[in-house]
Amino acid sequence: MTLELWAVAGLTAIWLLLVFGKQLYNDKAKGAAWALSNRDDQDMSPTSRRLARAAANHVENVVMFAPLATVLVVAGLNTSVTGIAALAFLACRAGHALTYALGVTHIRSGFWIGGVVATVVTGWPLIRALFT
């Protein structure tokens, strides 16, 4: 399996950790009765709200990256540079998720910018192929 596809798999694991982490955090804070209810009471702790926003942000970014990386591999345009960029994207998303969950703002933004740059580098061969 290529590095780009490993990155996509890793991104799925991060998303699962964010979603289940938020749920487990809420279940622990609110108890089993709340966990088994309809959860109409959406009053969540700041940490739970951060985890929910981190999961939403993660999805927004992965929705752009995963198809790009997949098409790149299927088209046979992946290189060692795109593989490293894909792993950099994965690392940036992991750092973003962690710093978002902990409430660390400026470093979190740096991870987000790094992810955008890694996305562009990963997708560059596709962009180049479209215009040549």
XYZ file of N, CA, C and O in Angstrom:
528
model
N 0.856 -1.175 0.000
C 0.000 0.000 0.000
C 0.901 1.236 0.000
O 1.925 1.260 0.669
N 0.473 2.272 -0.704
C 1.293 3.477 -0.820
C 1.212 4.324 0.445
O 0.277 4.194 1.243
N 2.176 5.219 0.593
C 2.170 6.128 1.744
C 0.926 7.005 1.748
O 0.363 7.307 2.811
N 0.487 7.407 0.573
C -0.715 8.248 0.483
C -1.933 7.515 1.044
O -2.730 8.107 1.783
N -2.063 6.242 0.707
C -3.208 5.473 1.212
C -3.070 5.153 2.696
O -4.071 5.100 3.418
N -1.828 4.951 3.165
C -1.619 4.788 4.609
C -2.057 6.051 5.344
O -2.652 5.984 6.423
N -1.754 7.195 4.756
C -2.162 8.463 5.375
C -3.678 8.554 5.457
O -4.226 8.960 6.488
N -4.367 8.169 4.392
C -5.835 8.198 4.403
C -6.370 7.279 5.497
O -7.298 7.645 6.235
N -5.796 6.099 5.639
C -6.221 5.178 6.701
C -5.964 5.784 8.085
O -6.809 5.697 8.986
N -4.809 6.408 8.247
C -4.496 7.057 9.525
C -5.449 8.195 9.846
O -5.819 8.411 11.007
N -5.865 8.924 8.825
C -6.812 10.028 9.020
C -8.153 9.498 9.518
O -8.813 10.134 10.350
N -8.534 8.331 9.040
C -9.769 7.703 9.522
C -9.636 7.350 10.996
O -10.566 7.559 11.780
N -8.485 6.849 11.385
C -8.251 6.508 12.796
C -8.334 7.748 13.687
O -8.921 7.699 14.773
N -7.771 8.859 13.232
C -7.851 10.104 14.011
C -9.301 10.530 14.168
O -9.738 10.917 15.251
N -10.073 10.449 13.078
C -11.486 10.838 13.146
C -12.229 9.966 14.159
O -13.012 10.473 14.970
N -11.978 8.648 14.117
C -12.633 7.760 15.078
C -12.264 8.118 16.514
O -13.128 8.125 17.399
N -11.003 8.427 16.751
C -10.586 8.829 18.100
C -11.300 10.094 18.556
O -11.714 10.196 19.715
N -11.434 11.063 17.661
C -12.125 12.307 18.015
C -13.596 12.063 18.332
O -14.118 12.533 19.345
N -14.265 11.308 17.484
C -15.697 11.056 17.676
C -15.943 10.231 18.934
O -16.785 10.586 19.770
N -15.208 9.143 19.070
C -15.409 8.300 20.250
C -14.901 8.977 21.516
O -15.474 8.812 22.586
N -13.829 9.750 21.411
C -13.343 10.491 22.569
C -14.379 11.461 23.104
O -14.614 11.540 24.316
N -15.007 12.196 22.195
C -16.061 13.133 22.603
C -17.208 12.386 23.280
O -17.701 12.788 24.332
N -17.613 11.282 22.679
C -18.723 10.521 23.232
C -18.382 9.940 24.605
O -19.170 10.039 25.542
N -17.213 9.354 24.717
C -16.821 8.779 25.996
C -16.668 9.851 27.077
O -17.036 9.637 28.233
N -16.134 11.003 26.691
C -15.992 12.104 27.635
C -17.369 12.551 28.135
O -17.570 12.762 29.335
N -18.332 12.683 27.222
C -19.688 13.057 27.617
C -20.341 11.987 28.479
O -20.995 12.294 29.478
N -20.190 10.722 28.078
C -20.796 9.632 28.840
C -20.254 9.588 30.267
O -21.007 9.391 31.219
N -18.957 9.801 30.409
C -18.355 9.784 31.746
C -18.867 10.958 32.573
O -19.189 10.814 33.751
N -18.956 12.122 31.960
C -19.384 13.320 32.684
C -20.866 13.297 33.028
O -21.269 13.772 34.086
N -21.689 12.740 32.135
C -23.143 12.813 32.324
C -23.773 11.526 32.816
O -24.932 11.524 33.211
N -23.061 10.416 32.738
C -23.573 9.163 33.274
C -24.247 8.278 32.242
O -24.551 8.686 31.122
N -24.496 7.039 32.675
C -25.056 6.018 31.785
C -26.471 6.360 31.332
O -26.833 6.094 30.186
N -27.278 6.946 32.211
C -28.652 7.281 31.820
C -28.649 8.265 30.648
O -29.425 8.128 29.706
N -27.766 9.246 30.697
C -27.676 10.210 29.593
C -27.181 9.516 28.325
O -27.690 9.753 27.237
N -26.175 8.640 28.469
C -25.602 7.946 27.305
C -26.642 7.095 26.594
O -26.603 6.958 25.376
N -27.590 6.542 27.343
C -28.623 5.686 26.766
C -29.892 6.453 26.388
O -30.830 5.860 25.871
N -29.892 7.745 26.621
C -31.083 8.553 26.318
C -31.039 9.078 24.890
O -30.143 8.779 24.117
N -32.036 9.915 24.562
C -32.070 10.581 23.254
C -31.097 11.749 23.182
O -30.953 12.365 22.140
N -30.497 12.087 24.302
C -29.511 13.162 24.403
C -30.053 14.504 23.927
O -29.391 15.252 23.210
N -31.284 14.775 24.311
C -31.879 16.069 23.960
C -31.177 17.212 24.680
O -31.159 18.334 24.198
N -30.588 16.909 25.828
C -29.807 17.898 26.566
C -28.428 17.961 25.938
O -27.604 17.082 26.133
N -28.164 18.992 25.178
C -26.887 19.105 24.470
C -25.875 19.969 25.213
O -24.903 20.416 24.630
N -26.108 20.215 26.489
C -25.160 20.982 27.285
C -23.897 20.154 27.480
O -23.902 19.143 28.167
N -22.819 20.586 26.817
C -21.567 19.839 26.887
C -20.497 20.704 27.531
O -20.552 21.926 27.490
N -19.500 20.039 28.062
C -18.364 20.737 28.653
C -17.545 21.399 27.549
O -17.648 21.028 26.376
N -16.706 22.371 27.894
C -15.840 22.985 26.885
C -14.971 21.960 26.144
O -14.773 22.075 24.944
N -14.463 20.950 26.868
C -13.640 19.922 26.208
C -14.455 19.151 25.184
O -13.996 18.907 24.069
N -15.681 18.785 25.534
C -16.537 18.062 24.595
C -16.852 18.916 23.375
O -16.860 18.416 22.246
N -17.111 20.195 23.595
C -17.387 21.089 22.458
C -16.153 21.226 21.568
O -16.266 21.237 20.342
N -14.951 21.310 22.172
C -13.719 21.378 21.376
C -13.522 20.102 20.574
O -13.144 20.141 19.396
N -13.772 18.948 21.187
C -13.642 17.679 20.473
C -14.630 17.598 19.313
O -14.291 17.106 18.232
N -15.831 18.096 19.510
C -16.829 18.101 18.428
C -16.370 19.011 17.288
O -16.477 18.651 16.110
N -15.854 20.191 17.626
C -15.363 21.108 16.576
C -14.132 20.540 15.888
O -13.974 20.674 14.677
N -13.262 19.877 16.654
C -12.067 19.261 16.058
C -12.472 18.164 15.075
O -11.896 18.057 13.988
N -13.478 17.368 15.431
C -13.955 16.309 14.529
C -14.548 16.913 13.259
O -14.286 16.429 12.155
N -15.332 17.976 13.404
C -15.920 18.632 12.224
C -14.834 19.222 11.329
O -14.879 19.085 10.101
N -13.840 19.863 11.929
C -12.753 20.440 11.155
C -11.953 19.338 10.456
O -11.535 19.491 9.305
N -11.765 18.244 11.142
C -11.024 17.122 10.567
C -11.735 16.615 9.313
O -11.103 16.404 8.275
N -13.042 16.436 9.410
C -13.816 15.965 8.256
C -13.691 16.942 7.094
O -13.473 16.535 5.954
N -13.812 18.230 7.370
C -13.699 19.233 6.303
C -12.371 19.118 5.562
O -12.324 19.250 4.339
N -11.301 18.890 6.278
C -9.977 18.805 5.663
C -9.748 17.471 4.967
O -9.169 17.421 3.885
N -10.202 16.389 5.570
C -10.005 15.068 4.983
C -10.845 14.894 3.716
O -10.415 14.233 2.770
N -12.002 15.529 3.674
C -12.847 15.445 2.476
C -12.124 16.039 1.270
O -12.337 15.608 0.140
N -11.256 17.000 1.493
C -10.462 17.541 0.389
C -9.258 16.661 0.082
O -8.910 16.464 -1.078
N -8.626 16.147 1.107
C -7.365 15.415 0.927
C -7.557 13.988 0.425
O -6.843 13.551 -0.486
N -8.462 13.240 1.022
C -8.576 11.803 0.717
C -8.877 11.522 -0.756
O -8.197 10.678 -1.360
N -9.840 12.198 -1.382
C -10.059 11.926 -2.812
C -8.847 12.315 -3.664
O -8.502 11.614 -4.610
N -8.223 13.408 -3.298
C -7.032 13.870 -4.015
C -5.931 12.811 -3.959
O -5.351 12.438 -4.990
N -5.655 12.307 -2.785
C -4.613 11.291 -2.618
C -4.991 9.994 -3.331
O -4.133 9.349 -3.953
N -6.249 9.633 -3.277
C -6.697 8.402 -3.927
C -6.568 8.498 -5.444
O -6.055 7.583 -6.097
N -7.025 9.607 -6.016
C -6.907 9.804 -7.464
C -5.441 9.826 -7.876
O -5.063 9.263 -8.906
N -4.622 10.458 -7.073
C -3.186 10.516 -7.351
C -2.599 9.111 -7.481
O -1.859 8.815 -8.425
N -2.946 8.240 -6.549
C -2.427 6.866 -6.556
C -3.006 6.088 -7.735
O -2.271 5.396 -8.450
N -4.314 6.193 -7.956
C -4.954 5.463 -9.057
C -4.374 5.899 -10.404
O -4.162 5.071 -11.300
N -4.089 7.189 -10.544
C -3.522 7.702 -11.795
C -2.033 7.385 -11.935
O -1.443 7.631 -12.989
N -1.429 6.839 -10.895
C -0.009 6.496 -10.943
C 0.907 7.709 -10.917
O 2.043 7.650 -11.376
N 0.427 8.807 -10.342
C 1.216 10.035 -10.286
C 1.904 10.251 -8.946
O 2.543 11.266 -8.732
N 1.758 9.291 -8.043
C 2.379 9.444 -6.728
C 3.887 9.226 -6.826
O 4.366 8.452 -7.643
N 4.594 9.972 -6.006
C 6.059 9.920 -5.959
C 6.491 9.856 -4.503
O 5.654 9.918 -3.595
N 7.782 9.802 -4.283
C 8.270 9.832 -2.897
C 7.915 11.173 -2.249
O 7.626 11.230 -1.048
N 7.899 12.240 -3.025
C 7.544 13.564 -2.487
C 6.078 13.592 -2.065
O 5.746 14.079 -0.979
N 5.187 13.035 -2.901
C 3.770 13.043 -2.530
C 3.517 12.129 -1.333
O 2.663 12.412 -0.495
N 4.275 11.049 -1.232
C 4.147 10.163 -0.072
C 4.555 10.854 1.217
O 3.868 10.765 2.236
N 5.664 11.568 1.170
C 6.116 12.313 2.344
C 5.130 13.428 2.685
O 4.823 13.652 3.857
N 4.610 14.094 1.664
C 3.622 15.160 1.900
C 2.352 14.584 2.523
O 1.750 15.204 3.409
N 1.949 13.401 2.088
C 0.760 12.763 2.662
C 0.986 12.424 4.133
O 0.096 12.632 4.973
N 2.174 11.922 4.454
C 2.485 11.629 5.860
C 2.578 12.915 6.672
O 2.185 12.944 7.855
N 3.077 13.985 6.050
C 3.111 15.288 6.732
C 1.693 15.768 7.008
O 1.404 16.320 8.085
N 0.784 15.557 6.053
C -0.619 15.926 6.264
C -1.190 15.146 7.446
O -1.851 15.713 8.316
N -0.926 13.846 7.473
C -1.391 13.008 8.583
C -0.847 13.522 9.911
O -1.592 13.665 10.890
N 0.440 13.847 9.957
C 1.054 14.350 11.197
C 0.437 15.691 11.596
O 0.163 15.929 12.784
N 0.216 16.553 10.626
C -0.395 17.858 10.918
C -1.817 17.701 11.436
O -2.233 18.406 12.358
N -2.569 16.775 10.853
C -3.946 16.555 11.328
C -3.942 15.967 12.736
O -4.796 16.307 13.556
N -2.988 15.084 13.035
C -2.887 14.535 14.393
C -2.540 15.644 15.378
O -3.145 15.750 16.457
N -1.573 16.482 15.016
C -1.206 17.613 15.871
C -2.360 18.589 16.037
O -2.594 19.107 17.132
N -3.090 18.835 14.967
C -4.243 19.740 15.028
C -5.305 19.186 15.974
O -5.837 19.914 16.814
N -5.600 17.896 15.845
C -6.617 17.280 16.707
C -6.217 17.359 18.178
O -7.031 17.720 19.039
N -4.971 17.060 18.459
C -4.491 17.085 19.842
C -4.524 18.495 20.423
O -5.025 18.712 21.532
N -4.000 19.457 19.666
C -3.970 20.828 20.193
C -5.374 21.424 20.274
O -5.646 22.219 21.173
N -6.268 21.027 19.371
C -7.656 21.495 19.455
C -8.300 20.948 20.722
O -8.955 21.679 21.472
N -8.117 19.659 20.970
C -8.699 19.033 22.165
C -8.170 19.671 23.449
O -8.908 19.830 24.425
N -6.898 20.069 23.437
C -6.290 20.672 24.628
C -6.523 22.182 24.726
O -6.157 22.794 25.722
N -7.063 22.777 23.675
C -7.336 24.214 23.693
C -6.117 25.077 23.408
O -6.064 26.234 23.816
N -5.128 24.552 22.708
C -3.914 25.297 22.363
C -4.151 25.952 21.000
O -4.207 25.263 19.988
N -4.262 27.280 20.987
C -4.747 27.941 19.773
C -3.692 28.199 18.714
O -3.855 27.781 17.569
N -2.634 28.883 19.001
C -1.702 29.308 17.957
C -0.970 28.132 17.313
O -0.789 28.102 16.098
N -0.565 27.183 18.106
C 0.099 26.003 17.564
C -0.886 25.223 16.694
O -0.523 24.717 15.637
N -2.131 25.135 17.137
C -3.177 24.462 16.360
C -3.275 25.070 14.974
O -3.336 24.358 13.975
N -3.256 26.389 14.878
C -3.337 27.054 13.579
C -2.134 26.726 12.707
O -2.259 26.584 11.488
N -0.971 26.592 13.320
C 0.226 26.196 12.575
C 0.071 24.808 11.976
O 0.470 24.574 10.822
N -0.501 23.890 12.738
C -0.753 22.549 12.210
C -1.739 22.606 11.043
O -1.591 21.902 10.050
N -2.762 23.453 11.152
C -3.743 23.577 10.076
C -3.067 24.088 8.798
O -3.275 23.547 7.713
N -2.239 25.129 8.933
C -1.531 25.682 7.768
C -0.601 24.624 7.171
O -0.526 24.462 5.944
N 0.101 23.892 8.019
C 0.960 22.812 7.527
C 0.168 21.785 6.735
O 0.635 21.271 5.713
N -1.042 21.476 7.178
C -1.897 20.533 6.463
C -2.318 21.055 5.099
O -2.366 20.301 4.117
N -2.599 22.351 5.022
C -2.961 22.952 3.729
C -1.779 22.863 2.765
O -1.937 22.479 1.594
N -0.596 23.193 3.248
C 0.607 23.118 2.404
C 0.834 21.669 1.954
O 1.108 21.411 0.769
N 0.694 20.713 2.849
C 0.879 19.298 2.501
C -0.152 18.842 1.476
O 0.166 18.040 0.591
N -1.363 19.361 1.569
C -2.396 19.027 0.579
C -2.000 19.525 -0.806
O -2.120 18.805 -1.801
N -1.522 20.758 -0.866
C -1.100 21.328 -2.155
C 0.065 20.529 -2.738
O 0.067 20.195 -3.929
N 1.044 20.195 -1.914
C 2.200 19.426 -2.395
C 1.744 18.049 -2.876
O 2.184 17.566 -3.925
N 0.859 17.411 -2.136
C 0.353 16.096 -2.531
C -0.385 16.180 -3.864
O -0.229 15.322 -4.727
N -1.186 17.207 -4.029
C -1.994 17.331 -5.233
C -1.300 17.958 -6.426
O -1.838 17.952 -7.536
N -0.097 18.488 -6.221
C 0.592 19.200 -7.301
C 0.755 18.381 -8.583
O 0.515 18.893 -9.675
N 1.138 17.093 -8.517
C 1.251 16.320 -9.756
C -0.076 16.237 -10.533
O -0.074 16.238 -11.758
N -1.193 16.194 -9.823
C -2.493 16.186 -10.503
C -2.777 17.518 -11.175
O -3.243 17.560 -12.306
N -2.470 18.583 -10.465
C -2.666 19.926 -11.037
C -1.804 20.071 -12.279
O -2.276 20.542 -13.324
N -0.561 19.657 -12.183
C 0.359 19.744 -13.312
C -0.140 18.901 -14.486
O -0.082 19.326 -15.643
N -0.659 17.709 -14.199
C -1.159 16.829 -15.259
C -2.374 17.434 -15.963
O -2.575 17.228 -17.150
N -3.189 18.164 -15.226
C -4.377 18.780 -15.836
C -4.014 19.870 -16.842
O -4.766 20.126 -17.784
N -2.883 20.510 -16.632
C -2.515 21.654 -17.478
C -1.367 21.355 -18.446
O -0.812 22.276 -19.025
N -1.010 20.089 -18.614
C 0.050 19.777 -19.584
C -0.473 18.875 -20.674
O -1.490 18.303 -20.634
